[in-house]
Short mmCIF file of C-alpha atoms in Angstrom, two decimals:
data_model
loop_
_atom_site.label_atom_id
_atom_site.label_comp_id
_atom_site.label_asym_id
_atom_site.label_seq_id
_atom_site.Cartn_x
_atom_site.Cartn_y
_atom_site.Cartn_z
CA MET A 1 79.91 17.48 -43.11
CA SER A 2 81.46 18.14 -46.48
CA ALA A 3 82.19 15.10 -48.61
CA SER A 4 85.22 16.87 -50.10
CA LYS A 5 87.02 17.42 -46.80
CA LEU A 6 89.42 14.91 -45.29
CA LYS A 7 87.86 13.38 -42.19
CA LEU A 8 90.15 13.41 -39.17
CA GLY A 9 90.08 11.37 -36.00
CA VAL A 10 92.30 12.97 -33.35
CA LEU A 11 93.75 10.87 -30.53
CA VAL A 12 94.61 12.76 -27.34
CA SER A 13 95.77 12.15 -23.79
CA GLY A 14 96.22 15.57 -22.22
CA ARG A 15 95.89 19.34 -22.65
CA GLY A 16 94.98 19.32 -26.32
CA THR A 17 96.85 22.42 -27.52
CA ASN A 18 97.75 20.76 -30.82
CA LEU A 19 94.13 19.64 -31.11
CA GLN A 20 93.10 23.28 -30.65
CA ALA A 21 95.44 24.34 -33.45
CA ILE A 22 93.76 21.79 -35.73
CA LEU A 23 90.24 22.81 -34.70
CA ASP A 24 91.05 26.48 -35.25
CA GLY A 25 92.65 25.84 -38.63
CA CYS A 26 89.66 23.83 -39.81
CA ALA A 27 87.23 26.49 -38.55
CA ARG A 28 89.11 29.23 -40.41
CA GLY A 29 89.17 27.19 -43.60
CA GLU A 30 92.97 26.99 -43.57
CA ILE A 31 92.98 23.19 -43.29
CA PRO A 32 90.84 21.43 -45.94
CA ALA A 33 89.68 18.86 -43.40
CA GLU A 34 87.23 18.39 -40.56
CA VAL A 35 87.59 16.69 -37.20
CA THR A 36 84.85 14.09 -37.04
CA VAL A 37 85.77 12.66 -33.63
CA VAL A 38 88.24 13.18 -30.79
CA ILE A 39 89.14 10.13 -28.69
CA SER A 40 91.06 10.15 -25.42
CA ASN A 41 92.55 7.16 -23.66
CA ARG A 42 92.42 9.13 -20.39
CA PRO A 43 89.17 10.37 -18.80
CA GLY A 44 88.59 14.01 -17.99
CA VAL A 45 91.51 15.58 -19.84
CA PRO A 46 91.26 19.20 -21.08
CA ALA A 47 91.47 18.07 -24.71
CA LEU A 48 87.97 16.59 -24.41
CA ASP A 49 86.62 19.96 -23.25
CA ARG A 50 88.23 21.64 -26.26
CA ALA A 51 86.48 19.19 -28.59
CA GLN A 52 83.11 19.66 -26.92
CA LYS A 53 83.39 23.46 -27.08
CA ALA A 54 84.04 23.14 -30.82
CA GLY A 55 80.98 20.92 -31.24
CA VAL A 56 83.06 17.86 -32.08
CA PRO A 57 82.10 14.43 -30.68
CA ALA A 58 84.46 13.59 -27.81
CA LEU A 59 84.84 9.98 -26.69
CA THR A 60 86.81 8.33 -23.92
CA ILE A 61 88.17 4.81 -24.35
CA PRO A 62 90.34 4.32 -21.25
CA HIS A 63 93.17 1.93 -22.03
CA ALA A 64 93.47 1.14 -18.30
CA ARG A 65 90.12 -0.64 -18.19
CA TYR A 66 91.42 -3.33 -20.55
CA GLY A 67 94.09 -4.60 -18.16
CA LYS A 68 97.86 -4.49 -18.03
CA TRP A 69 99.68 -2.61 -20.81
CA PRO A 70 100.97 -3.65 -23.33
CA GLU A 71 99.28 -7.04 -23.03
CA CYS A 72 95.87 -5.39 -23.36
CA ARG A 73 96.81 -3.26 -26.37
CA ALA A 74 95.13 -5.43 -29.02
CA ALA A 75 91.79 -5.50 -27.17
CA TYR A 76 91.94 -1.74 -26.55
CA GLU A 77 92.85 -1.00 -30.17
CA ARG A 78 90.03 -3.17 -31.51
CA ASP A 79 87.54 -0.86 -29.82
CA LEU A 80 89.53 2.20 -30.88
CA VAL A 81 89.53 1.10 -34.52
CA ARG A 82 85.81 0.33 -34.34
CA SER A 83 85.07 3.87 -33.15
CA LEU A 84 87.35 5.50 -35.71
CA THR A 85 85.71 3.48 -38.47
CA GLU A 86 82.19 4.27 -37.27
CA TRP A 87 82.98 7.99 -37.52
CA GLY A 88 84.30 7.63 -41.06
CA VAL A 89 87.85 8.65 -40.16
CA GLN A 90 90.26 8.81 -43.09
CA LEU A 91 93.35 10.14 -41.28
CA VAL A 92 94.26 9.45 -37.65
CA VAL A 93 96.14 12.31 -35.99
CA CYS A 94 98.02 11.64 -32.75
CA ALA A 95 98.07 14.98 -30.92
CA GLY A 96 99.59 14.44 -27.51
CA TYR A 97 98.49 10.79 -27.51
CA ASP A 98 100.64 8.79 -25.09
CA ARG A 99 100.25 5.21 -26.39
CA LEU A 100 102.44 3.55 -29.00
CA ALA A 101 100.40 2.26 -31.92
CA GLY A 102 100.19 -1.51 -32.10
CA GLU A 103 99.53 -3.97 -34.89
CA THR A 104 95.73 -3.70 -34.70
CA LEU A 105 95.65 0.07 -35.20
CA LEU A 106 98.47 0.05 -37.76
CA ASP A 107 96.85 -2.67 -39.86
CA ALA A 108 93.55 -0.78 -39.95
CA PHE A 109 95.07 2.60 -40.87
CA ARG A 110 98.39 1.75 -42.50
CA GLY A 111 99.90 4.93 -43.98
CA ARG A 112 97.03 6.97 -42.53
CA ILE A 113 98.30 7.72 -39.01
CA ILE A 114 100.47 10.74 -38.26
CA ASN A 115 102.17 11.96 -35.10
CA ILE A 116 104.18 15.00 -34.02
CA HIS A 117 107.38 14.87 -31.98
CA PRO A 118 109.34 17.67 -30.26
CA SER A 119 112.70 17.12 -31.95
CA LEU A 120 114.28 16.95 -35.38
CA LEU A 121 113.95 13.22 -35.88
CA PRO A 122 115.76 10.88 -36.09
CA SER A 123 117.53 12.73 -33.26
CA PHE A 124 116.11 12.36 -29.75
CA PRO A 125 113.16 9.98 -30.10
CA GLY A 126 111.14 9.00 -27.06
CA LEU A 127 109.52 10.74 -24.12
CA HIS A 128 112.31 13.13 -23.10
CA ALA A 129 113.28 14.76 -26.39
CA GLN A 130 113.67 18.30 -25.06
CA ALA A 131 115.74 17.22 -22.06
CA ASP A 132 117.86 14.97 -24.28
CA ALA A 133 118.52 17.84 -26.69
CA LEU A 134 119.65 20.10 -23.86
CA ALA A 135 121.82 17.38 -22.32
CA TYR A 136 123.51 16.68 -25.65
CA GLY A 137 124.22 20.34 -26.23
CA VAL A 138 122.69 20.77 -29.68
CA LYS A 139 122.28 24.34 -30.88
CA VAL A 140 119.20 23.66 -33.00
CA THR A 141 116.27 21.34 -32.37
CA GLY A 142 112.67 21.51 -33.53
CA ALA A 143 109.58 19.48 -34.33
CA THR A 144 108.75 16.68 -36.75
CA VAL A 145 105.49 15.34 -38.18
CA PHE A 146 105.75 11.77 -39.45
CA PHE A 147 103.73 8.77 -40.56
CA VAL A 148 103.44 6.28 -37.70
CA ASP A 149 104.85 2.79 -38.16
CA GLU A 150 106.04 0.01 -35.84
CA SER A 151 109.14 1.93 -34.76
CA LEU A 152 109.51 4.43 -31.91
CA ASP A 153 109.22 7.85 -33.59
CA GLY A 154 110.93 6.42 -36.67
CA GLY A 155 108.29 6.62 -39.39
CA PRO A 156 108.61 8.49 -42.70
CA ILE A 157 108.99 12.24 -42.16
CA ILE A 158 106.36 14.60 -43.61
CA ALA A 159 107.46 17.98 -42.28
CA GLN A 160 110.03 19.53 -39.95
CA ASP A 161 110.83 22.97 -38.58
CA THR A 162 113.63 24.25 -36.41
CA VAL A 163 113.96 25.93 -33.03
CA ARG A 164 117.22 27.49 -31.86
CA VAL A 165 118.43 26.43 -28.42
CA GLU A 166 119.25 29.53 -26.37
CA GLU A 167 121.80 29.90 -23.60
CA GLY A 168 120.07 29.34 -20.29
CA ASP A 169 117.21 27.33 -21.79
CA THR A 170 115.39 24.96 -19.48
CA VAL A 171 113.24 22.02 -20.52
CA GLU A 172 110.21 24.22 -19.88
CA SER A 173 111.37 27.22 -21.91
CA LEU A 174 112.58 25.11 -24.82
CA SER A 175 109.40 23.01 -24.78
CA ALA A 176 107.26 26.15 -24.95
CA ARG A 177 109.03 27.42 -28.08
CA ILE A 178 108.89 24.01 -29.74
CA LEU A 179 105.17 23.82 -28.98
CA GLU A 180 104.60 27.08 -30.87
CA VAL A 181 106.24 25.47 -33.90
CA GLU A 182 104.14 22.32 -33.47
CA HIS A 183 100.98 24.42 -33.64
CA ARG A 184 101.99 25.56 -37.14
CA LEU A 185 103.62 22.36 -38.35
CA LEU A 186 100.85 19.85 -37.61
CA PRO A 187 98.16 21.84 -39.49
CA LEU A 188 100.61 22.20 -42.39
CA ALA A 189 101.19 18.45 -42.56
CA ILE A 190 97.46 17.72 -42.45
CA THR A 191 96.91 20.23 -45.24
CA LEU A 192 99.59 18.58 -47.40
CA ILE A 193 97.92 15.20 -46.90
CA ALA A 194 94.43 16.57 -47.53
CA GLN A 195 95.64 18.16 -50.76
CA ARG A 196 97.35 14.88 -51.75
CA ARG A 197 100.67 16.66 -51.86
CA ALA A 198 102.41 14.39 -49.33
CA VAL A 199 103.09 11.14 -51.18
CA LEU A 200 104.38 8.22 -49.13
CA GLU A 201 106.93 6.25 -51.14
CA GLY A 202 108.50 3.56 -48.99
CA ARG A 203 110.84 5.18 -46.48
CA ARG A 204 110.40 8.71 -47.87
CA VAL A 205 107.58 11.23 -48.24
CA ARG A 206 107.65 13.23 -51.47
CA ILE A 207 106.12 16.71 -51.21
CA LEU A 208 104.43 17.96 -54.38
CA ASP A 209 103.92 21.62 -55.20
CA LYS A 210 100.42 22.86 -55.92
CA SER A 211 100.79 21.99 -59.61
CA GLY A 212 101.50 18.36 -58.72
CA GLY A 213 105.26 18.40 -59.27
CA ALA A 214 107.92 17.71 -56.68
CA SER A 215 108.75 20.80 -54.66
#
């Protein structure tokens, strides 16, 4: 592993298509980072197979074995943090990870956890963003990458991109187009962080151009 590349730990819970976009970008040299470990809180998900095929260590830490959620979150996250630390992770990437980060994880990786959400935050946070966008009647939605904090999808925004809502869209059709944007946006955000061009300043993230000035 290269000492100059940002070391990523990717948290997953499902199919792993965003994970695949990261793995592919790293393999092509487009993302100046490397995935050192992939951790799932759910056994047997396709994302773990994607990691193994790429030669990346794939671990399962099932949150369910710790007891009732969210009471068990601290115990679960202690083991999660231990594994991330053992693998030398510098940036935690939530890619289809279905648990809200708690105090234990946030304290260990404050300002070093990112997530992606299928809406233009702060609009439509939560689990049903695409359905909520359709129900509200917006003409444009999109995807957002943000630094994770204690709020629900409310952390400082790193990058956003738009998707037009078409007449006759369903949750499935809109979700598919947003997912295509996510596959570009998440690698972009990781690249900005790896290049130290995404500077977290309180509530805002300042994006520097390649010369180091604000873009």
